[in-house]
XYZ file of C-alpha atoms in Angstrom:
410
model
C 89.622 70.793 111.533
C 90.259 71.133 108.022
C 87.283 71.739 106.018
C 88.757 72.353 102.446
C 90.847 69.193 102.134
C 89.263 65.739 100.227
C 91.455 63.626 99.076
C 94.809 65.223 99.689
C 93.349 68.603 97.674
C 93.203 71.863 99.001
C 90.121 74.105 97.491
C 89.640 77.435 97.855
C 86.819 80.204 97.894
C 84.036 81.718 95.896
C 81.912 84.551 96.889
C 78.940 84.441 99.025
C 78.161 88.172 100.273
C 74.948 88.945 98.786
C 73.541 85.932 99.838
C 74.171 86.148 103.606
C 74.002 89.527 104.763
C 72.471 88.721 107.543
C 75.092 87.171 109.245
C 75.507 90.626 110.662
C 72.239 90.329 112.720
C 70.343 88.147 115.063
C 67.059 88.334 113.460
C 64.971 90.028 110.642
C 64.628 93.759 110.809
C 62.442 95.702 108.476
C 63.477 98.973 107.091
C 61.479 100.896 109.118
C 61.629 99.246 112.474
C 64.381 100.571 113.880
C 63.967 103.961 115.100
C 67.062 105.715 114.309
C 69.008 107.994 116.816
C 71.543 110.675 115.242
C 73.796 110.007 117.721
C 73.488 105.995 117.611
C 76.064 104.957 115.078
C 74.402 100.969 115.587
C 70.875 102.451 114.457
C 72.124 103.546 111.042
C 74.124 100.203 110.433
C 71.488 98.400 111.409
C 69.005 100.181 108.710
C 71.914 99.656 106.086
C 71.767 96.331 106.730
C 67.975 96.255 106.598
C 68.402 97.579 102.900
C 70.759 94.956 101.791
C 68.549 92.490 102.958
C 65.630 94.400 100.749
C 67.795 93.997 97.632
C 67.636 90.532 97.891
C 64.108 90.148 99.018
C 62.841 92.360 95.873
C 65.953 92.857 93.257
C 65.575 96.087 93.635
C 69.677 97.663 93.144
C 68.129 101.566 94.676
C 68.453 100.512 97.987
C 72.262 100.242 97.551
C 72.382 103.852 97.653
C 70.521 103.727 101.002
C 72.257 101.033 102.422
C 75.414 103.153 101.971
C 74.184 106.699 102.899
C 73.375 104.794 106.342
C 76.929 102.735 106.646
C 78.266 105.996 105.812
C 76.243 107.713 108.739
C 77.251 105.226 111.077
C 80.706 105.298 110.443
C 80.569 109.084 110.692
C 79.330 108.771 114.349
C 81.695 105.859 114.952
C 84.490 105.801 112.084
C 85.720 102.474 114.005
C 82.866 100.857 114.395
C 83.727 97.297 112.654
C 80.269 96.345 111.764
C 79.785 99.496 109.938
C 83.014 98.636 108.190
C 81.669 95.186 107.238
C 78.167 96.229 106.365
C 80.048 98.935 103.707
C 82.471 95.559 102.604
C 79.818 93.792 102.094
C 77.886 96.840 100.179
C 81.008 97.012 98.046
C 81.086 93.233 96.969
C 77.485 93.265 96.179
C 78.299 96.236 93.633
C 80.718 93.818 92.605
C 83.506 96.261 93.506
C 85.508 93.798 95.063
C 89.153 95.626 95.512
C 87.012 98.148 97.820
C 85.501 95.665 99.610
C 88.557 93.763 100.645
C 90.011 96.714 102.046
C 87.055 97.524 104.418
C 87.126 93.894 105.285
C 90.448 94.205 106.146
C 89.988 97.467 107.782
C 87.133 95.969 109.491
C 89.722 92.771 110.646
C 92.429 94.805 111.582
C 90.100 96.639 114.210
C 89.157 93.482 115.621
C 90.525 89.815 114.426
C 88.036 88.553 116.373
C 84.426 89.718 114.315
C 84.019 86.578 112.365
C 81.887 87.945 109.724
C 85.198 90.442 108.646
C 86.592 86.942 107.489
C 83.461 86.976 104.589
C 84.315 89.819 103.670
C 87.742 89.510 102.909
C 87.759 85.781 101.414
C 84.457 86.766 99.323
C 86.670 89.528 97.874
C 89.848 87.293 97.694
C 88.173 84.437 95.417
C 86.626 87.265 93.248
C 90.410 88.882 92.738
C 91.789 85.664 91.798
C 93.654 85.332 94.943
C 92.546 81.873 95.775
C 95.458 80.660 98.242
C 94.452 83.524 100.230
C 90.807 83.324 100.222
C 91.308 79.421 101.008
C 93.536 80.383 104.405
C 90.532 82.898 105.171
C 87.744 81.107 104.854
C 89.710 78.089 106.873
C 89.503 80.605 109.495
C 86.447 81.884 109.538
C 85.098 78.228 109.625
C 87.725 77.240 112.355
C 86.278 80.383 114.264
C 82.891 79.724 113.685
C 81.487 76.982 112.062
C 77.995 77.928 111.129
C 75.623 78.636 108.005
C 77.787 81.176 106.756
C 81.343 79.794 107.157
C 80.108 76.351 105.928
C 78.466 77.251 102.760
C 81.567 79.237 101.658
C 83.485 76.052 102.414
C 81.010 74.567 100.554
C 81.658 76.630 97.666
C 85.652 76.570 98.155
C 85.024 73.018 97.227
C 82.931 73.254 94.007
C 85.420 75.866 92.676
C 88.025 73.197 92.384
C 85.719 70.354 91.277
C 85.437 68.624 94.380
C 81.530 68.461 93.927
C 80.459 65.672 96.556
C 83.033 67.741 99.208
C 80.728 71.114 98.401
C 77.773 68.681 98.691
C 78.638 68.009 101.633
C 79.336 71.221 103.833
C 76.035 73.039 102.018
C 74.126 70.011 103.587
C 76.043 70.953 106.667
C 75.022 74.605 106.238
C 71.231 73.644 106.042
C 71.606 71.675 108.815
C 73.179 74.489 110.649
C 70.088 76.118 110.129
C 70.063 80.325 111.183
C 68.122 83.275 112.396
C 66.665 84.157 108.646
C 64.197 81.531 107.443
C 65.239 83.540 103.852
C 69.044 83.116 104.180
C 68.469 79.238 105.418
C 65.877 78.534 101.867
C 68.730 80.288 99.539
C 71.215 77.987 101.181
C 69.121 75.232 100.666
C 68.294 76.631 97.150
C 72.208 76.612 96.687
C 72.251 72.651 97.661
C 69.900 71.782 95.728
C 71.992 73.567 92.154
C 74.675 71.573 93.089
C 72.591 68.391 92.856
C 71.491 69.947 89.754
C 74.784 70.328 88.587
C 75.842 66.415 89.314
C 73.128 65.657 86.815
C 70.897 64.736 90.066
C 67.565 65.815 88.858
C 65.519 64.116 91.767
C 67.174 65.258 94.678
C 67.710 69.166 93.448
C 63.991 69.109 93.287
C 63.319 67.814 96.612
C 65.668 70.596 97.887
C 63.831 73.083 96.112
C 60.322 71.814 97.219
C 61.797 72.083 100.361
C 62.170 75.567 99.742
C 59.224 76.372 98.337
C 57.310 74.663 101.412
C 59.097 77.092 103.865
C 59.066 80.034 101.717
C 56.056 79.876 99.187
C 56.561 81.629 95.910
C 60.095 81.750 96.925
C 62.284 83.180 93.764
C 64.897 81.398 93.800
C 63.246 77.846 94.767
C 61.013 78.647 91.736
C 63.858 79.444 89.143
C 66.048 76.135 90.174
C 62.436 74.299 89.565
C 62.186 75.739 86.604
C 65.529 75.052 85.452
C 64.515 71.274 86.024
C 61.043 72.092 84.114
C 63.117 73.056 80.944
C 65.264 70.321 80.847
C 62.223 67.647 81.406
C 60.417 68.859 78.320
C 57.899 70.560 80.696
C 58.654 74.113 78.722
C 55.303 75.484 79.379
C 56.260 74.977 82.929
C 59.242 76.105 83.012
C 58.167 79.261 80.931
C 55.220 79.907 84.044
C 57.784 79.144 86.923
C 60.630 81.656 85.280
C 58.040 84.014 84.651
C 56.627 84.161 88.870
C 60.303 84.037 89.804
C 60.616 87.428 87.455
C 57.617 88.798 89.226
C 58.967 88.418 92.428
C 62.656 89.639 92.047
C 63.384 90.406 88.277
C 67.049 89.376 88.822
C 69.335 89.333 85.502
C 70.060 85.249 85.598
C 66.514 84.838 85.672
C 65.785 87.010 82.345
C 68.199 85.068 80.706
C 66.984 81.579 81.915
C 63.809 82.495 80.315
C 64.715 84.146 77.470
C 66.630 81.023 76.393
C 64.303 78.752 77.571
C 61.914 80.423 75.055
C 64.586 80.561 72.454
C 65.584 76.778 72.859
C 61.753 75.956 72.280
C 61.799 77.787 69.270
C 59.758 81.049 70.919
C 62.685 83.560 69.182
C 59.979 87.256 69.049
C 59.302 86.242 72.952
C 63.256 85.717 73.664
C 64.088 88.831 71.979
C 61.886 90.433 74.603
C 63.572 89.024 77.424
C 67.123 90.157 75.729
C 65.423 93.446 75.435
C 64.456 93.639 78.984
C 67.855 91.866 80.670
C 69.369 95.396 78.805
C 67.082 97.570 80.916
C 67.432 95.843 84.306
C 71.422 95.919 83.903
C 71.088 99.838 82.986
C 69.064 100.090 86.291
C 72.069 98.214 88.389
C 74.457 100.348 86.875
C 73.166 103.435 87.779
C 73.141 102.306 90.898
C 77.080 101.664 91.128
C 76.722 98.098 90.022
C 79.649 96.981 87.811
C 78.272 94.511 85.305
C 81.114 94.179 83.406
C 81.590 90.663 82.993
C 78.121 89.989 83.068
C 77.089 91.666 80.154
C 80.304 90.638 78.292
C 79.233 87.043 78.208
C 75.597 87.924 77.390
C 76.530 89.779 74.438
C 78.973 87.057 73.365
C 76.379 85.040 73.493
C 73.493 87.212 72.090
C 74.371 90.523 71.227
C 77.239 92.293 69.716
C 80.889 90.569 69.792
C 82.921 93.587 69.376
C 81.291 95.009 72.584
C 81.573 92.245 74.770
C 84.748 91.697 74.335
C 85.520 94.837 75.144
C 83.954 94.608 78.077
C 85.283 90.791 79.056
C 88.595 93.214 78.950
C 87.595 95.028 81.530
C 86.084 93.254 83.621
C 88.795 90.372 83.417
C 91.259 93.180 84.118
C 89.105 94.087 87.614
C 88.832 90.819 88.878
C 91.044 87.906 87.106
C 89.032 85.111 88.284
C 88.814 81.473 86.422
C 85.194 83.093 85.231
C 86.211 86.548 83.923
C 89.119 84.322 82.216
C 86.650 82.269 80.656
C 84.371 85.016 79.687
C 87.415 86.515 77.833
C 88.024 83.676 76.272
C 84.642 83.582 75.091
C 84.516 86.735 73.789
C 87.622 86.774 72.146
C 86.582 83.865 70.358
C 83.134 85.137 68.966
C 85.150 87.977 67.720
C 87.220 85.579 65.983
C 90.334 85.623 67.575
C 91.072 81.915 68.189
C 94.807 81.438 69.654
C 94.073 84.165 72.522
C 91.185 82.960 73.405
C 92.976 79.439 73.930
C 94.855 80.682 76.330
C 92.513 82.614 78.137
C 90.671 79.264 78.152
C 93.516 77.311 79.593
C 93.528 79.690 82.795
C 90.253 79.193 83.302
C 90.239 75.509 84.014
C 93.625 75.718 85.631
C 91.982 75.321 89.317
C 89.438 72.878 87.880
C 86.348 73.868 88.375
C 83.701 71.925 87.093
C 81.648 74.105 84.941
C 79.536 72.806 81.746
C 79.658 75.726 80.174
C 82.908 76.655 80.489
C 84.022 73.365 79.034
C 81.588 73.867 76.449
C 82.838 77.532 75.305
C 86.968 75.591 75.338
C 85.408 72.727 72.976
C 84.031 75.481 70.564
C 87.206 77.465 71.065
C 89.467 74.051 70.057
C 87.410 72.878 67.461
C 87.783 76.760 65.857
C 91.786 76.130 65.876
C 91.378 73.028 63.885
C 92.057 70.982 67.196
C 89.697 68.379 66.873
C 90.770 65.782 69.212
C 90.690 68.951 72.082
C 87.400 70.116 70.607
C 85.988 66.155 71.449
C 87.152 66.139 74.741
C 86.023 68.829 75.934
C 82.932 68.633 74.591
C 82.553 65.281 76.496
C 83.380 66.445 79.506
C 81.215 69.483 79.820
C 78.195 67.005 79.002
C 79.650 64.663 81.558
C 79.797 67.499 84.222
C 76.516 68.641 83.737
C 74.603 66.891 80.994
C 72.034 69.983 81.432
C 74.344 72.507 81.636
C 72.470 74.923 79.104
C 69.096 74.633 77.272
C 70.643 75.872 73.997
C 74.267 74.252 74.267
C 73.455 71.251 75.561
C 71.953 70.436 71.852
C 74.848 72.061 70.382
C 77.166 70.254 71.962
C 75.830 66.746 70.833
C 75.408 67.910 67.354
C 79.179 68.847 67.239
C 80.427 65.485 68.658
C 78.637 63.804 65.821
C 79.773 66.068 63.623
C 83.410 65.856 65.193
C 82.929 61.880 64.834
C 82.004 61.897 61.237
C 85.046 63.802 59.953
């Protein structure tokens, strides 16, 4: 069965590893409750799984450095045992080192083809290279193998990465329905469906998914952050403000500091965005001490808010580690802060060359057309990022409109 065609298209993969680890295990596992035996190489991946899971439970990047002192402990014991393998992959991708972690896969596969999971490793780390033919045949597999909560939602994301929106729909609400042995990995699934209702501009239904959410997990981060989100663009800022602000409390993640801090900033609150600028610095310091490349995240923040010169450096970078349609656009970005309009065209180009429907992105190639005196480009692109997502961003969104009238009156 082919999950990744609609309408004669074929759509391939974006990355889903830090979001399911526990597609390794049958059932939640604190740290602690496994009593570990030195000579049990399964005792010390199943504690290194336990801390992945606590990274995404707190936002909390130490416990990498646990996680892998115990994959590496296992493998030690066992240096072919395959989960051990996959639990390091997926260790690897979450640190967003992504050309490691498609070699364990792959070392992991090549041990035994027949460990589904190896096949998230591998087409997690294929969409984040760039290699998208590849990750689509992988994933294809891995659903064809198993089709579950895991394998779906990747499908469901191999769809939204080439703009098939309704297809992605579609397999995510097969993923919920799939249901799985983490009532956490099922709500961020469902969390997941609900941003890509958000994303069609479907205000009503991402909320019910995210109540949803909320009503199995209660105070759940990420439930709270996509209400929010819908908060901000109601006019509800005070709202929004109080939801971003619990969702902090609970898991201080780096997209939710900068939800907030423009939030604030789009209502006008500039001393209290500052301070969430200030403290997105400080958390990314903390992931990159603990082997966290954040590259191409902090490149687009500081295009966006900092200093240009700097993030385009590190758009370079990080575009050069993993050429993927968003480090492209990133660079493109960056480049074009920095003033340097005719790269940063092309750059811009790549990006949307396996048509993904991103807002922003079409946003950041309007600004980068209208720059090069390309008016007509600058218009249409402009248009379609609002027709996307028509809440794509609580600061561009206004931007956007004000340059279309602008663009009309010349």
């Amino acid at each position: 069965m082919a999950l990744f065609r609609h309408r004669g298209l074929p759509f391939a993969g974006v990355l889903l590893f830090a979001a399911l680890v526990f597609t390794f295990t049958s059932r939640f596992l604190s740290v602690t409750a496994v009593p570990l035996d030195p000579n049990e190489a399964a005792a010390f991946n199943t504690q290194g799984i336990n801390y992945l899971q606590k990274v995404r439970e707190t936002g909390d990047p130490t416990y990498y450095g646990k996680a892998e002192t115990a994959f590496d402990e296992a493998l030690k014991r066992d240096s072919q045992n395959v989960n051990a393998l996959v639990g390091k992959g997926t260790l690897a991708l979450s640190r967003h080192q992504f050309a490691a972690g498609l070699k364990l896969g792959q070392q992991a596969h090549d041990l035994d083809p027949n460990v589904v999971v190896t096949y998230g490793v591998i087409g997690d780390a294929q969409t984040e290279l760039g290699q998208y033919d590849e990750a689509l045949a992988t994933i294809q597999t891995m659903v064809d193998k198993r089709p579950d909560l895991s394998s779906y939602s990747r499908a469901s994301y191999q769809r939204e990465l080439h703009g098939d929106i309704d297809g992605a729909i579609a397999l995510m609400q097969e993923a919920v329905r799939s249901g799985g042995p983490n009532a956490e990995n099922v709500q961020w699934v469902r969390v997941q469906l609900g941003n890509l209702y958000f994303n069609k501009g479907n205000l009503a239904q991402a909320e019910t998914e995210y109540q949803h959410a909320l009503a199995a997990l209660p105070n759940y981060a990420y439930a709270q952050a996509g209400l929010a989100h819908i908060r901000a663009v109601q006019g509800r800022t005070d709202e929004a403000i109080a939801l971003y602000t619990q969702a902090i409390q609970r898991i201080p993640l780096p997209e939710f500091v900068i939800a907030l801090g423009e939030t604030e900033q789009a209502a006008g609150q500039t001393a209290k965005a500052n301070e969430q600028y200030g403290l997105l610095r400080v958390i990314e310091k903390l992931f990159q001490a603990n082997g966290v490349n954040t590259d191409m995240e902090l490149a687009l923040f500081e295009a966006d808010h900092g200093d240009s010169q700097q993030a385009l450096a590190q758009a370079r970078i990080a575009y050069n580690e993993r050429p993927n349609y968003k480090a492209a656009d990133t660079l493109a970005w960056a480049l074009s802060q920095a003033g340097q309009q005719s790269e940063a065209q092309r750059y811009e180009q790549e990006a949307m060359k396996i048509g993904t429907q991103d807002g922003l992105m079409f946003y950041h190639a309007g600004v980068i057309a209208s720059r090069a005196g390309d008016k007509a480009g600058a218009r249409a692109r402009l248009e379609q990022a609002l027709l996307v997502n028509p809440n794509f961003s609580p600061i561009y969104v206004l931007q956007s409109r004000q340059m279309l009238t602008q663009l009309a009156a010349k």
